[in-house]
Amino acid sequence: MTTFNRRKFLGTGAALTGAAMLPSFALAADAIKLGSILDTSGPFDAYGKPMDMAMRLAVSQINADGGLLGKQVEVVSYDTQSDMALYTQYGQQITRQDQVDVVHGGILSASREAIRQTMRRSQTLYFYNVLYEGGVCDRNIFINGVTPAQQVEALVPYAMGKSGKKVYILAADYNYGQYMANWIRKFVADNGGETVGVDFFPLDVADFGSTIAKIQTAAPDLVIAPLVGGNHLSFFRQWAAAGMKDRIPLASTTLGVGNEHKVLTPEEGNGIMVAYNYSQELDTPENNAFKEAWAAANDGDQSMHEIAVSNYHGILTWAEGVRKAGSLERDAIIEALETGISITGPGGVVTVDPKTHHAVLDVHVMEIQDQQMKVIETLPQRQPIDTQAVCDLEANPDDNTQYEIEI
């Protein structure tokens, strides 16, 4: 998910996550070095900490199964403290000094773009495992999060079917929110509906009183809210407090991706509609085993969420590419992944799309009930059609662009 962090935080020196970050000479000589750069402290740590936990669980499982190519995987991890400047610093350090074999990292799109070109120049294979706005076309990167059309293609017809044809959109005011609003408009129209209002909000906005009054005047049948972060969470509380939740249904493309639905009370959250690749409530052998392993590794913790599971899927996908390639050489792994490798994880089957290096994955339509995301319907193997419309790495392997998709 994407935003631009314009704040500076204290402590901009290297903040390394525990003993897992050792000088490269201290790592086993024959170890495979997996680099991780995440916000595990600061305002975005609710996303980054579970992503880090998911990465470590995946690595421990790979190593318990004999490692890769007869070698153990060692983690080299950096905590950026939710400071975009540290992504640039650590991106250079992890490739030049640590010389890792692969990097999994970044949460916000600003963090991805802060390090993506460094990974490309150093020819360090890079995985970005987060829901985002789509459009990145770069053969050196693989992306495992859901893209806008994958979500909205599933969510909009379901939500409109439960409410009506008139839709009001509230979105965060930066690239993710703007792109997502365009996709919502498209699928509202495709399903015979009408968008009656669109409002954008900077990330520091927390007072939605005038907006709620404006929505009441517009009288839509449905509100869809691609809002982001703690300040925007205030909207859902204020909507319920104004007595609107039971009058006009809500859907969101972001609520719950970092377990925000567990912060809302049932009175505030019940009935809000979402669509993601993962819910803790998925009753599958893979998810049940994953939750047991997570709890065992983390003293009973159950903080896994959408992008933590995307990170877990990304590690498993990379490992499968290494196995198929029989090599740690970047081009060999890319070519192996481009055969359309699939893994089955807690969110279902995840398959590499060779044309875009994005994930083909299951999308689950869900409703929030009693701080849980109850699965209503599963739409299996949704293509990243928004990015496929602009990116073709089979035809243009040297492409290095983030396309702004026109809707």
mmCIF file with all atom_site columns, C-alpha atoms in Angstrom, residues 1-9 39 43-44 82-85 107-114 133 172-179 201-204 228 402 404:
data_model
loop_
_atom_site.group_PDB
_atom_site.id
_atom_site.type_symbol
_atom_site.label_atom_id
_atom_site.label_alt_id
_atom_site.label_comp_id
_atom_site.label_asym_id
_atom_site.label_entity_id
_atom_site.label_seq_id
_atom_site.pdbx_PDB_ins_code
_atom_site.Cartn_x
_atom_site.Cartn_y
_atom_site.Cartn_z
_atom_site.occupancy
_atom_site.B_iso_or_equiv
_atom_site.pdbx_formal_charge
_atom_site.auth_seq_id
_atom_site.auth_comp_id
_atom_site.auth_asym_id
_atom_site.auth_atom_id
_atom_site.pdbx_PDB_model_num
ATOM 1  C CA . MET A 1 1   ? 0.000  0.000  0.000   1.00 0.00 ? 1   MET A CA 1
ATOM 2  C CA . THR A 1 2   ? 1.292  3.401  -0.819  1.00 0.00 ? 2   THR A CA 1
ATOM 3  C CA . THR A 1 3   ? 1.814  6.780  0.703   1.00 0.00 ? 3   THR A CA 1
ATOM 4  C CA . PHE A 1 4   ? 4.463  9.430  1.090   1.00 0.00 ? 4   PHE A CA 1
ATOM 5  C CA . ASN A 1 5   ? 5.910  9.809  4.582   1.00 0.00 ? 5   ASN A CA 1
ATOM 6  C CA . ARG A 1 6   ? 6.742  13.503 4.917   1.00 0.00 ? 6   ARG A CA 1
ATOM 7  C CA . ARG A 1 7   ? 7.721  13.331 8.568   1.00 0.00 ? 7   ARG A CA 1
ATOM 8  C CA . LYS A 1 8   ? 11.211 12.947 9.950   1.00 0.00 ? 8   LYS A CA 1
ATOM 9  C CA . PHE A 1 9   ? 11.791 10.793 12.966  1.00 0.00 ? 9   PHE A CA 1
ATOM 10 C CA . ASP A 1 39  ? 9.344  -0.470 8.869   1.00 0.00 ? 39  ASP A CA 1
ATOM 11 C CA . PRO A 1 43  ? 4.116  4.834  12.514  1.00 0.00 ? 43  PRO A CA 1
ATOM 12 C CA . PHE A 1 44  ? 4.022  1.963  10.006  1.00 0.00 ? 44  PHE A CA 1
ATOM 13 C CA . SER A 1 82  ? 9.298  4.409  9.042   1.00 0.00 ? 82  SER A CA 1
ATOM 14 C CA . ASP A 1 83  ? 11.801 6.908  7.588   1.00 0.00 ? 83  ASP A CA 1
ATOM 15 C CA . MET A 1 84  ? 11.951 6.924  3.779   1.00 0.00 ? 84  MET A CA 1
ATOM 16 C CA . ALA A 1 85  ? 15.519 8.295  3.805   1.00 0.00 ? 85  ALA A CA 1
ATOM 17 C CA . ILE A 1 107 ? 5.791  -1.373 2.441   1.00 0.00 ? 107 ILE A CA 1
ATOM 18 C CA . LEU A 1 108 ? 4.706  2.000  1.106   1.00 0.00 ? 108 LEU A CA 1
ATOM 19 C CA . SER A 1 109 ? 5.219  2.696  -2.584  1.00 0.00 ? 109 SER A CA 1
ATOM 20 C CA . ALA A 1 110 ? 7.602  5.504  -1.682  1.00 0.00 ? 110 ALA A CA 1
ATOM 21 C CA . SER A 1 111 ? 9.807  2.921  0.046   1.00 0.00 ? 111 SER A CA 1
ATOM 22 C CA . ARG A 1 112 ? 9.676  0.586  -2.938  1.00 0.00 ? 112 ARG A CA 1
ATOM 23 C CA . GLU A 1 113 ? 10.720 3.344  -5.314  1.00 0.00 ? 113 GLU A CA 1
ATOM 24 C CA . ALA A 1 114 ? 13.470 4.449  -2.922  1.00 0.00 ? 114 ALA A CA 1
ATOM 25 C CA . GLU A 1 133 ? -1.629 0.738  -6.860  1.00 0.00 ? 133 GLU A CA 1
ATOM 26 C CA . ALA A 1 172 ? -6.566 8.950  0.425   1.00 0.00 ? 172 ALA A CA 1
ATOM 27 C CA . ASP A 1 173 ? -5.021 11.826 -1.520  1.00 0.00 ? 173 ASP A CA 1
ATOM 28 C CA . TYR A 1 174 ? -1.956 10.285 -3.146  1.00 0.00 ? 174 TYR A CA 1
ATOM 29 C CA . ASN A 1 175 ? -1.247 7.838  -5.955  1.00 0.00 ? 175 ASN A CA 1
ATOM 30 C CA . TYR A 1 176 ? -2.803 4.745  -4.353  1.00 0.00 ? 176 TYR A CA 1
ATOM 31 C CA . GLY A 1 177 ? -6.061 6.500  -3.490  1.00 0.00 ? 177 GLY A CA 1
ATOM 32 C CA . GLN A 1 178 ? -6.256 8.298  -6.822  1.00 0.00 ? 178 GLN A CA 1
ATOM 33 C CA . TYR A 1 179 ? -5.643 5.159  -8.872  1.00 0.00 ? 179 TYR A CA 1
ATOM 34 C CA . PHE A 1 201 ? -8.110 13.406 1.921   1.00 0.00 ? 201 PHE A CA 1
ATOM 35 C CA . PRO A 1 202 ? -4.489 14.025 2.956   1.00 0.00 ? 202 PRO A CA 1
ATOM 36 C CA . LEU A 1 203 ? -3.180 11.432 5.373   1.00 0.00 ? 203 LEU A CA 1
ATOM 37 C CA . ASP A 1 204 ? -3.230 13.823 8.329   1.00 0.00 ? 204 ASP A CA 1
ATOM 38 C CA . VAL A 1 228 ? -5.270 4.764  4.681   1.00 0.00 ? 228 VAL A CA 1
ATOM 39 C CA . GLN A 1 402 ? 5.756  2.504  -13.320 1.00 0.00 ? 402 GLN A CA 1
ATOM 40 C CA . GLU A 1 404 ? 0.042  5.496  -14.639 1.00 0.00 ? 404 GLU A CA 1
#
